[in-house]
Coordinates of C-alpha atoms in Angstrom, one line a residue:
M644 CA 10.0 -11.6 9.7
D645 CA 8.0 -15.0 9.6
A646 CA 7.6 -16.0 5.9
Q647 CA 5.1 -18.7 7.0
S648 CA 2.9 -15.6 7.9
F649 CA 2.6 -14.4 4.2
Q650 CA -0.5 -15.9 2.4
H651 CA 0.2 -16.6 -1.1
P652 CA -2.7 -15.8 -3.4
I653 CA -3.3 -19.5 -4.2
T654 CA -3.5 -20.0 -0.7
V655 CA -6.1 -17.4 -0.4
A656 CA -7.8 -18.8 -3.5
R657 CA -8.0 -22.3 -2.1
A658 CA -9.3 -21.0 1.3
L659 CA -12.1 -19.1 -0.7
R660 CA -13.0 -22.3 -2.3
G661 CA -12.6 -24.5 0.6
M662 CA -9.8 -26.6 -0.8
S663 CA -6.8 -28.2 0.6
M664 CA -3.5 -28.6 -1.4
T665 CA -4.3 -32.1 -2.1
D666 CA -7.9 -31.0 -3.4
L667 CA -6.4 -28.5 -5.7
A668 CA -3.8 -31.2 -7.2
V669 CA -6.6 -33.6 -7.6
A670 CA -8.9 -31.2 -9.2
M671 CA -6.2 -30.0 -11.6
R672 CA -5.1 -33.6 -12.7
A673 CA -9.0 -34.1 -13.3
A674 CA -9.0 -31.1 -15.4
A675 CA -6.2 -32.5 -17.7
R676 CA -7.8 -35.8 -18.2
R677 CA -11.1 -33.9 -19.3
R678 CA -8.7 -32.3 -22.1
D679 CA -7.4 -35.9 -22.9
R680 CA -3.9 -35.0 -21.4
R681 CA -2.1 -35.7 -18.2
A682 CA -0.8 -33.5 -15.4
G683 CA 1.5 -34.9 -12.6
T684 CA 0.3 -32.0 -10.1
T685 CA 0.8 -33.2 -6.5
K686 CA 0.4 -31.6 -3.1
Q687 CA 4.2 -31.0 -3.0
Q688 CA 3.8 -29.1 -6.3
V689 CA 1.0 -27.0 -5.0
Y690 CA 3.1 -26.3 -1.8
A691 CA 6.2 -25.1 -3.9
W692 CA 4.0 -22.7 -5.8
E693 CA 2.9 -21.1 -2.7
R694 CA 6.2 -20.2 -1.4
P695 CA 7.0 -16.5 -1.2
T696 CA 9.8 -16.6 -3.9
A697 CA 8.2 -19.2 -6.1
R698 CA 7.8 -18.9 -9.9
P699 CA 4.4 -18.7 -11.3
P700 CA 2.9 -21.9 -12.6
S701 CA 3.1 -22.5 -16.2
E702 CA 0.5 -21.4 -18.7
W703 CA -0.7 -24.9 -18.9
S704 CA -0.9 -25.2 -15.2
Q705 CA -2.6 -22.0 -14.8
L706 CA -5.3 -22.9 -17.1
L707 CA -5.9 -26.3 -15.3
M708 CA -5.8 -24.5 -11.9
A709 CA -8.4 -21.9 -13.2
E710 CA -10.8 -24.6 -14.2
A711 CA -10.1 -26.4 -10.7
L712 CA -11.1 -23.2 -9.1
G713 CA -14.1 -22.6 -11.2
V714 CA -12.5 -19.3 -13.2
D715 CA -13.2 -18.5 -16.7
P716 CA -10.2 -19.6 -18.5
E717 CA -10.2 -16.3 -20.6
H718 CA -9.5 -14.5 -17.4
V719 CA -6.3 -16.1 -17.1
T720 CA -4.9 -14.2 -20.4
A721 CA -6.9 -11.4 -19.8
L722 CA -5.8 -10.3 -16.2
G723 CA -2.4 -12.2 -15.9
W724 CA -0.7 -14.0 -13.0
P725 CA -1.9 -13.8 -10.1
Y726 CA -4.6 -11.3 -10.7
W727 CA -7.1 -13.8 -12.1
L728 CA -6.9 -15.7 -8.9
P729 CA -10.2 -15.7 -6.8
G730 CA -9.5 -13.2 -3.9
T731 CA -7.9 -10.5 -6.3
E732 CA -11.0 -9.3 -7.9
A733 CA -11.0 -6.0 -9.3
P734 CA -12.6 -3.1 -7.0
L735 CA -16.2 -2.2 -7.2
P736 CA -16.5 0.8 -9.6
L737 CA -17.0 4.4 -8.6
G738 CA -20.3 6.1 -9.0
T739 CA -22.6 3.2 -8.4
G740 CA -23.9 3.8 -4.9
A741 CA -21.8 1.0 -3.8
T742 CA -19.8 3.0 -0.9
V743 CA -21.0 1.2 1.9
A744 CA -20.4 -2.3 0.2
A745 CA -16.9 -1.2 -0.7
L746 CA -16.4 -0.3 3.1
R747 CA -17.6 -3.5 4.4
E748 CA -16.0 -5.6 1.8
A749 CA -12.5 -4.2 2.6
Q750 CA -13.3 -5.4 6.3
R751 CA -14.3 -8.7 5.2
R752 CA -11.5 -9.4 2.9
A753 CA -8.9 -8.2 5.6
M754 CA -10.2 -11.2 7.8
L755 CA -9.4 -13.3 5.2
N756 CA -5.9 -12.2 4.2
R757 CA -2.7 -12.0 6.1
R758 CA 0.5 -10.8 4.7
T759 CA 0.5 -10.5 0.9
L760 CA 2.9 -9.1 -1.8
L761 CA 0.0 -8.0 -4.2
G762 CA -2.2 -4.8 -4.1
L763 CA -4.5 -4.0 -6.9
A764 CA -3.8 -5.3 -10.3
P765 CA -2.2 -2.3 -12.4
A766 CA -4.9 -2.3 -14.9
A767 CA -7.7 -2.1 -12.1
L768 CA -5.8 0.6 -10.5
I769 CA -5.5 2.7 -13.4
T770 CA -9.2 2.4 -14.4
L771 CA -10.2 3.4 -10.8
S772 CA -8.2 6.5 -10.8
Q773 CA -9.5 7.3 -14.3
Q774 CA -13.1 6.9 -12.8
W775 CA -12.4 9.3 -10.1
A776 CA -11.0 11.7 -12.3
T777 CA -14.0 11.8 -14.6
L778 CA -17.1 11.1 -12.5
D779 CA -19.0 13.7 -10.7
P780 CA -19.2 12.8 -7.3
A781 CA -22.7 12.3 -5.7
L782 CA -23.5 14.0 -2.2
A783 CA -24.5 11.1 0.4
A784 CA -27.9 10.5 0.5
T785 CA -30.1 10.3 3.7
A786 CA -30.5 6.7 4.9
T787 CA -34.0 5.5 5.2
D788 CA -34.3 3.4 8.2
G789 CA -32.8 3.0 11.8
R790 CA -31.9 5.5 14.7
T791 CA -31.1 9.1 14.0
V792 CA -27.6 10.2 14.2
D793 CA -27.0 13.2 16.5
P794 CA -24.5 15.6 14.9
E795 CA -23.0 16.0 18.4
F796 CA -22.2 12.1 18.3
A797 CA -20.6 12.6 14.9
G798 CA -18.5 15.3 16.2
W799 CA -17.4 13.1 19.2
L800 CA -16.4 10.3 16.8
E801 CA -14.5 12.9 14.7
T802 CA -12.5 14.3 17.6
S803 CA -11.9 10.8 19.0
V804 CA -10.5 9.5 15.8
H805 CA -8.4 12.5 15.1
Q806 CA -6.8 12.1 18.4
L807 CA -6.0 8.4 17.6
T808 CA -4.6 9.4 14.1
S809 CA -2.4 12.3 15.4
L810 CA -0.3 10.2 18.0
A811 CA 3.4 9.8 17.3
T812 CA 4.4 7.1 14.8
A813 CA 5.7 4.7 17.7
D814 CA 2.4 5.0 19.5
R815 CA -0.1 4.6 16.5
Q816 CA 1.0 1.0 16.0
H817 CA -1.1 0.0 19.2
T818 CA -4.3 1.8 17.9
A819 CA -5.2 -0.7 15.2
P820 CA -8.1 -2.5 17.4
L821 CA -9.6 0.9 18.5
L822 CA -9.5 2.1 14.8
D823 CA -11.2 -1.0 13.8
S824 CA -13.9 -0.5 16.3
Y825 CA -14.5 3.0 15.2
Y826 CA -14.7 1.8 11.6
D827 CA -17.2 -0.6 12.4
T828 CA -19.5 1.8 14.2
V829 CA -19.3 4.5 11.5
V830 CA -19.9 1.9 8.6
G831 CA -22.8 0.5 10.7
L832 CA -24.3 4.0 11.1
L833 CA -24.0 4.4 7.2
E834 CA -25.8 1.1 6.7
S835 CA -28.7 1.4 9.1
A836 CA -28.9 4.7 10.7
S837 CA -31.0 7.8 9.5
Y838 CA -29.3 11.2 9.3
S839 CA -29.4 14.6 7.6
E840 CA -27.4 15.1 4.4
Q841 CA -24.9 17.3 6.2
T842 CA -24.4 14.6 9.0
G843 CA -24.2 11.8 6.1
V844 CA -21.3 13.7 4.4
R845 CA -19.6 14.0 7.8
L846 CA -20.0 10.2 8.4
Q847 CA -18.7 9.4 4.9
L848 CA -15.5 11.3 5.3
L849 CA -15.0 9.8 8.6
A850 CA -15.1 6.5 7.1
S851 CA -12.8 7.5 4.2
S852 CA -10.3 8.9 7.0
L853 CA -10.5 5.6 9.1
A854 CA -10.3 3.4 5.9
Q855 CA -7.3 5.4 4.8
T856 CA -5.7 5.1 8.3
I857 CA -6.2 1.5 8.6
G858 CA -4.9 1.0 5.1
W859 CA -1.7 2.4 6.3
H860 CA -1.6 0.1 9.1
K861 CA -2.1 -2.9 6.7
F862 CA 0.5 -1.3 4.5
D863 CA 3.2 -1.2 7.2
H864 CA 2.7 -4.8 8.2
E865 CA 2.8 -6.0 4.3
H866 CA -0.8 -6.8 4.2
H867 CA -0.8 -5.2 0.8
S868 CA -4.2 -6.8 -0.4
A869 CA -6.1 -5.7 2.5
A870 CA -4.2 -2.3 2.4
A871 CA -5.4 -1.7 -1.1
R872 CA -9.0 -2.6 -0.5
Y873 CA -9.2 -0.3 2.3
W874 CA -7.8 2.5 0.3
T875 CA -10.3 1.7 -2.3
A876 CA -13.1 1.9 0.1
A877 CA -11.7 5.3 1.4
L878 CA -11.8 6.5 -2.1
H879 CA -15.4 5.6 -2.5
A880 CA -16.3 7.3 0.7
A881 CA -14.3 10.5 -0.1
H882 CA -15.9 10.5 -3.7
H883 CA -19.5 10.1 -2.4
A884 CA -18.9 13.0 0.0
G885 CA -17.2 15.3 -2.9
D886 CA -14.0 15.6 -1.3
T887 CA -11.6 15.8 -4.4
D888 CA -8.5 16.6 -2.3
R889 CA -9.0 13.5 0.0
G890 CA -9.7 11.3 -3.0
A891 CA -6.5 12.6 -4.6
G892 CA -4.5 11.6 -1.6
I893 CA -5.9 8.1 -1.4
L894 CA -5.1 7.6 -5.0
S895 CA -1.5 9.0 -4.2
D896 CA -1.5 6.2 -1.3
L897 CA -2.4 3.5 -4.1
A898 CA 0.5 4.6 -6.4
Y899 CA 2.9 4.8 -3.5
Q900 CA 2.0 1.2 -2.8
S901 CA 2.1 0.4 -6.5
M902 CA 5.9 1.9 -6.4
W903 CA 6.7 -0.1 -3.3
L904 CA 5.8 -3.3 -5.0
G905 CA 7.8 -2.4 -7.9
H906 CA 5.3 -0.9 -10.4
G907 CA 6.4 2.5 -11.4
A908 CA 4.7 3.0 -14.5
P909 CA 1.0 2.3 -13.3
A910 CA 1.7 4.9 -10.6
I911 CA 2.8 7.5 -13.1
Q912 CA -1.0 7.2 -14.7
V913 CA -2.7 7.1 -11.3
L914 CA -0.7 10.1 -10.1
D915 CA -1.6 12.1 -13.5
H916 CA -5.4 11.3 -12.7
A917 CA -5.0 12.4 -9.1
L918 CA -3.4 15.9 -10.2
T919 CA -6.4 16.8 -12.3
R920 CA -8.8 17.4 -9.3
T921 CA -6.4 18.8 -6.7
E922 CA -6.2 22.5 -6.0
D923 CA -4.3 22.6 -2.7
P924 CA -0.7 23.4 -3.0
T925 CA 0.7 21.2 -0.4
A926 CA -1.7 18.3 -1.8
R927 CA -0.2 19.1 -5.3
S928 CA 3.4 19.0 -3.9
L929 CA 2.9 15.5 -2.6
L930 CA 1.5 14.2 -5.7
N931 CA 4.2 15.6 -8.0
L932 CA 7.0 14.4 -5.6
R933 CA 5.6 10.9 -5.7
R934 CA 5.3 11.2 -9.4
A935 CA 8.8 12.2 -9.7
R936 CA 9.6 8.8 -7.7
A937 CA 7.9 7.0 -10.1
L938 CA 9.5 8.6 -13.1
A939 CA 12.9 8.0 -11.7
M940 CA 11.8 4.2 -11.2
T941 CA 11.2 4.1 -15.0
G942 CA 14.4 6.1 -16.0
E943 CA 12.5 9.1 -17.2
A944 CA 15.2 11.5 -16.0
R945 CA 13.9 14.8 -17.6
A946 CA 10.3 14.1 -16.6
C947 CA 11.2 13.3 -13.0
R948 CA 13.2 16.4 -12.7
R949 CA 10.4 18.6 -14.1
A950 CA 8.2 16.7 -11.3
L951 CA 10.5 17.5 -8.6
D952 CA 10.6 21.2 -9.8
A953 CA 6.9 21.3 -9.7
A954 CA 6.8 19.8 -6.2
E955 CA 9.3 22.4 -4.9
H956 CA 7.3 25.2 -6.5
A957 CA 4.0 24.2 -5.0
L958 CA 5.3 23.6 -1.5
N959 CA 7.0 27.1 -1.7
V960 CA 3.8 28.9 -2.6
A961 CA 1.7 27.2 0.0
T962 CA 0.2 29.8 2.4
T963 CA -2.9 28.0 4.0
A964 CA -3.3 25.0 6.0
P965 CA -3.2 21.8 4.0
P966 CA -5.7 19.0 4.3
A967 CA -5.1 16.7 7.3
W968 CA -4.0 13.7 5.1
C969 CA -1.1 15.7 4.0
S970 CA -0.4 18.0 6.7
W971 CA 2.8 16.2 7.5
M972 CA 4.4 17.0 4.0
S973 CA 7.4 19.3 4.5
P974 CA 10.8 20.3 3.0
A975 CA 12.2 17.3 4.8
D976 CA 10.1 15.1 2.7
L977 CA 10.9 17.1 -0.3
A978 CA 14.6 16.9 -0.1
V979 CA 14.7 13.1 1.0
D980 CA 12.5 11.8 -1.8
S981 CA 14.5 14.0 -4.2
G982 CA 17.4 12.1 -3.0
R983 CA 15.9 8.8 -3.6
C984 CA 15.0 9.7 -7.0
L985 CA 18.7 10.8 -7.5
I986 CA 19.5 7.0 -6.3
D987 CA 17.7 5.7 -9.2
L988 CA 19.0 8.0 -11.4
S989 CA 22.3 6.8 -10.7
E990 CA 23.7 9.9 -8.9
P991 CA 24.4 8.7 -5.5
G992 CA 26.6 11.6 -4.3
P993 CA 24.1 14.4 -4.9
A994 CA 21.4 11.8 -3.6
H995 CA 23.5 11.6 -0.2
R996 CA 23.6 15.3 0.1
Q997 CA 19.7 15.8 -0.2
I998 CA 18.9 12.9 1.9
T999 CA 21.1 13.8 4.8
E1000 CA 19.8 17.4 4.6
G1001 CA 16.0 15.9 4.8
V1002 CA 16.9 13.6 7.8
T1003 CA 18.3 16.5 9.6
L1004 CA 14.8 18.5 9.1
L1005 CA 12.6 15.7 10.2
P1006 CA 10.5 15.9 13.3
T1007 CA 11.3 13.4 16.1
A1008 CA 7.8 12.3 16.0
R1009 CA 7.9 10.6 12.7
D1010 CA 10.2 7.8 13.5
K1011 CA 8.7 5.4 10.9
T1012 CA 9.5 7.9 8.1
R1013 CA 13.0 8.5 9.6
A1014 CA 13.7 4.7 9.3
V1015 CA 12.8 4.8 5.6
F1016 CA 14.8 8.0 5.0
L1017 CA 18.0 6.4 6.7
T1018 CA 17.3 3.5 4.5
Y1019 CA 17.9 5.7 1.7
E1020 CA 21.0 7.4 3.0
A1021 CA 22.6 4.1 3.8
E1022 CA 21.8 3.0 0.1
S1023 CA 23.5 6.1 -1.1
L1024 CA 26.5 5.5 1.0
L1025 CA 27.0 2.1 -0.1
R1026 CA 26.6 3.2 -3.9
Q1027 CA 29.7 5.3 -2.9
G1028 CA 31.8 2.7 -1.3
E1029 CA 31.3 4.1 2.2
V1030 CA 30.6 0.7 3.7
D1031 CA 31.3 1.3 7.3
Q1032 CA 29.1 4.5 7.3
G1033 CA 26.4 2.6 5.4
A1034 CA 26.2 -0.4 7.6
A1035 CA 26.0 2.0 10.7
T1036 CA 23.2 4.0 9.3
A1037 CA 21.3 0.7 8.0
H1038 CA 21.8 -0.6 11.8
Q1039 CA 20.3 2.7 13.0
A1040 CA 17.3 2.4 10.7
L1041 CA 16.7 -1.1 11.6
L1042 CA 16.4 -0.1 15.2
L1043 CA 14.0 2.6 14.5
A1044 CA 11.8 0.3 12.2
Q1045 CA 11.6 -2.3 15.2
H1046 CA 10.6 0.4 17.5
T1047 CA 7.5 1.5 15.1
G1048 CA 6.6 -2.0 14.4
S1049 CA 6.6 -1.7 10.8
T1050 CA 7.6 -4.9 9.2
R1051 CA 7.5 -3.4 5.6
C1052 CA 10.4 -1.0 6.8
I1053 CA 12.2 -3.9 8.5
R1054 CA 12.2 -5.9 5.3
Q1055 CA 13.3 -2.8 3.2
I1056 CA 16.6 -2.3 5.6
S1057 CA 16.9 -6.0 5.6
D1058 CA 17.2 -6.0 1.7
L1059 CA 20.4 -4.2 2.3
A1060 CA 22.2 -7.3 3.8
P1061 CA 23.3 -8.9 0.5
A1062 CA 25.2 -6.0 -0.5
L1063 CA 27.0 -5.9 2.7
S1064 CA 27.6 -9.6 3.3
G1065 CA 30.8 -9.6 1.5
H1066 CA 32.2 -6.9 3.8
Q1067 CA 32.1 -8.6 7.0
H1068 CA 35.7 -7.5 8.0
V1069 CA 34.4 -3.9 7.8
E1070 CA 33.6 -2.4 11.4
G1071 CA 29.8 -2.4 12.0
V1072 CA 28.6 -4.8 9.1
G1073 CA 28.6 -8.0 11.3
Q1074 CA 26.6 -6.2 13.8
F1075 CA 24.2 -5.1 11.3
L1076 CA 23.9 -8.6 9.8
D1077 CA 23.3 -10.2 13.2
A1078 CA 20.4 -7.7 13.7
V1079 CA 19.0 -8.7 10.6
R1080 CA 19.2 -12.3 11.3
S1081 CA 17.5 -11.4 14.7
A1082 CA 14.8 -9.5 13.0
A1083 CA 13.8 -12.3 10.6

């Protein structure tokens, strides 16, 4: 992976203000002089701050940076680093009729941002989920101007998008440009066409589905800010159309991203809200399973086990076809994610048994998921001291991740390299470390 392909939040903020590194440094020194103080900020210092692994600037430097970027200094304290920076603004609130604006905003910001390590600010994510759980959805209103949308055309769009999103994982990586074009078409119809209320709801749901799928494409390539924006737009559209099960699934995706980025506590609150409006058993199983993952991250063992029991019970009683967004949820997912929870709760032995069982059950079409699951299995093996098997499993996971083109999965697997670097005499370790270096 190319570290230079990541855009640090400061880089995004500078781009939005049309500032170079030198411009920002000069503006920060000027801000210090206005306070009768001095600052030694240079272009080199700004460059150092924008490195992927850099520490945040000091509080003093952040205040100067805020003034240089035209941001209210109070936002620095209220929102925290780096969420006060331009380009990481809170999403549009639900229930304000801003659905189309949110859909376009996601598309616009995706063009600005490349890879980032930030999703929504935890406080903004929790607020958004609370709004969704308490606001009554309003059905889509009829547009006033433009051409009339033929219901048959809406049906053709739905069928075409379904065919794209139902492809095997390894093939879906090649559909991003097509999905973008369908998204632009559907949002354009919502903006300027006229249609019946029923067709309007169909277009809102199609926009939501497209935004959710594109969000996963962005997430898989570590464009976390763009993924969060698309999922937020998808939530707006699902809420507008009154589809609460889909809305819960989108909140679940945002919670999953929060966990992936290391924030378990806000994910718990988001999933709690999501569960209040979800009736489908398979959907409830998935939400409870992800909630268990978040609880395991925060060390809440008893609550985690209760959530796992709830996930298993809901999956067992499911008798009807689930919503499309969670149709893949299966006993394999339940077994492996239960094992992942046990890893976080320091029970590697039972975790390994659960994970190997789940990997065996997983359909071959889900190679990206298999790569993630094998990474969990490799981690459980390493925690038990099974270095050779762990290296072999990690290598298998890396090959699958490369096949699917998911850079976030490649990064996840590569994170196992430090634990293996001291065991290069063990069979298979050297080959795995060489493969990781080649993937970098």
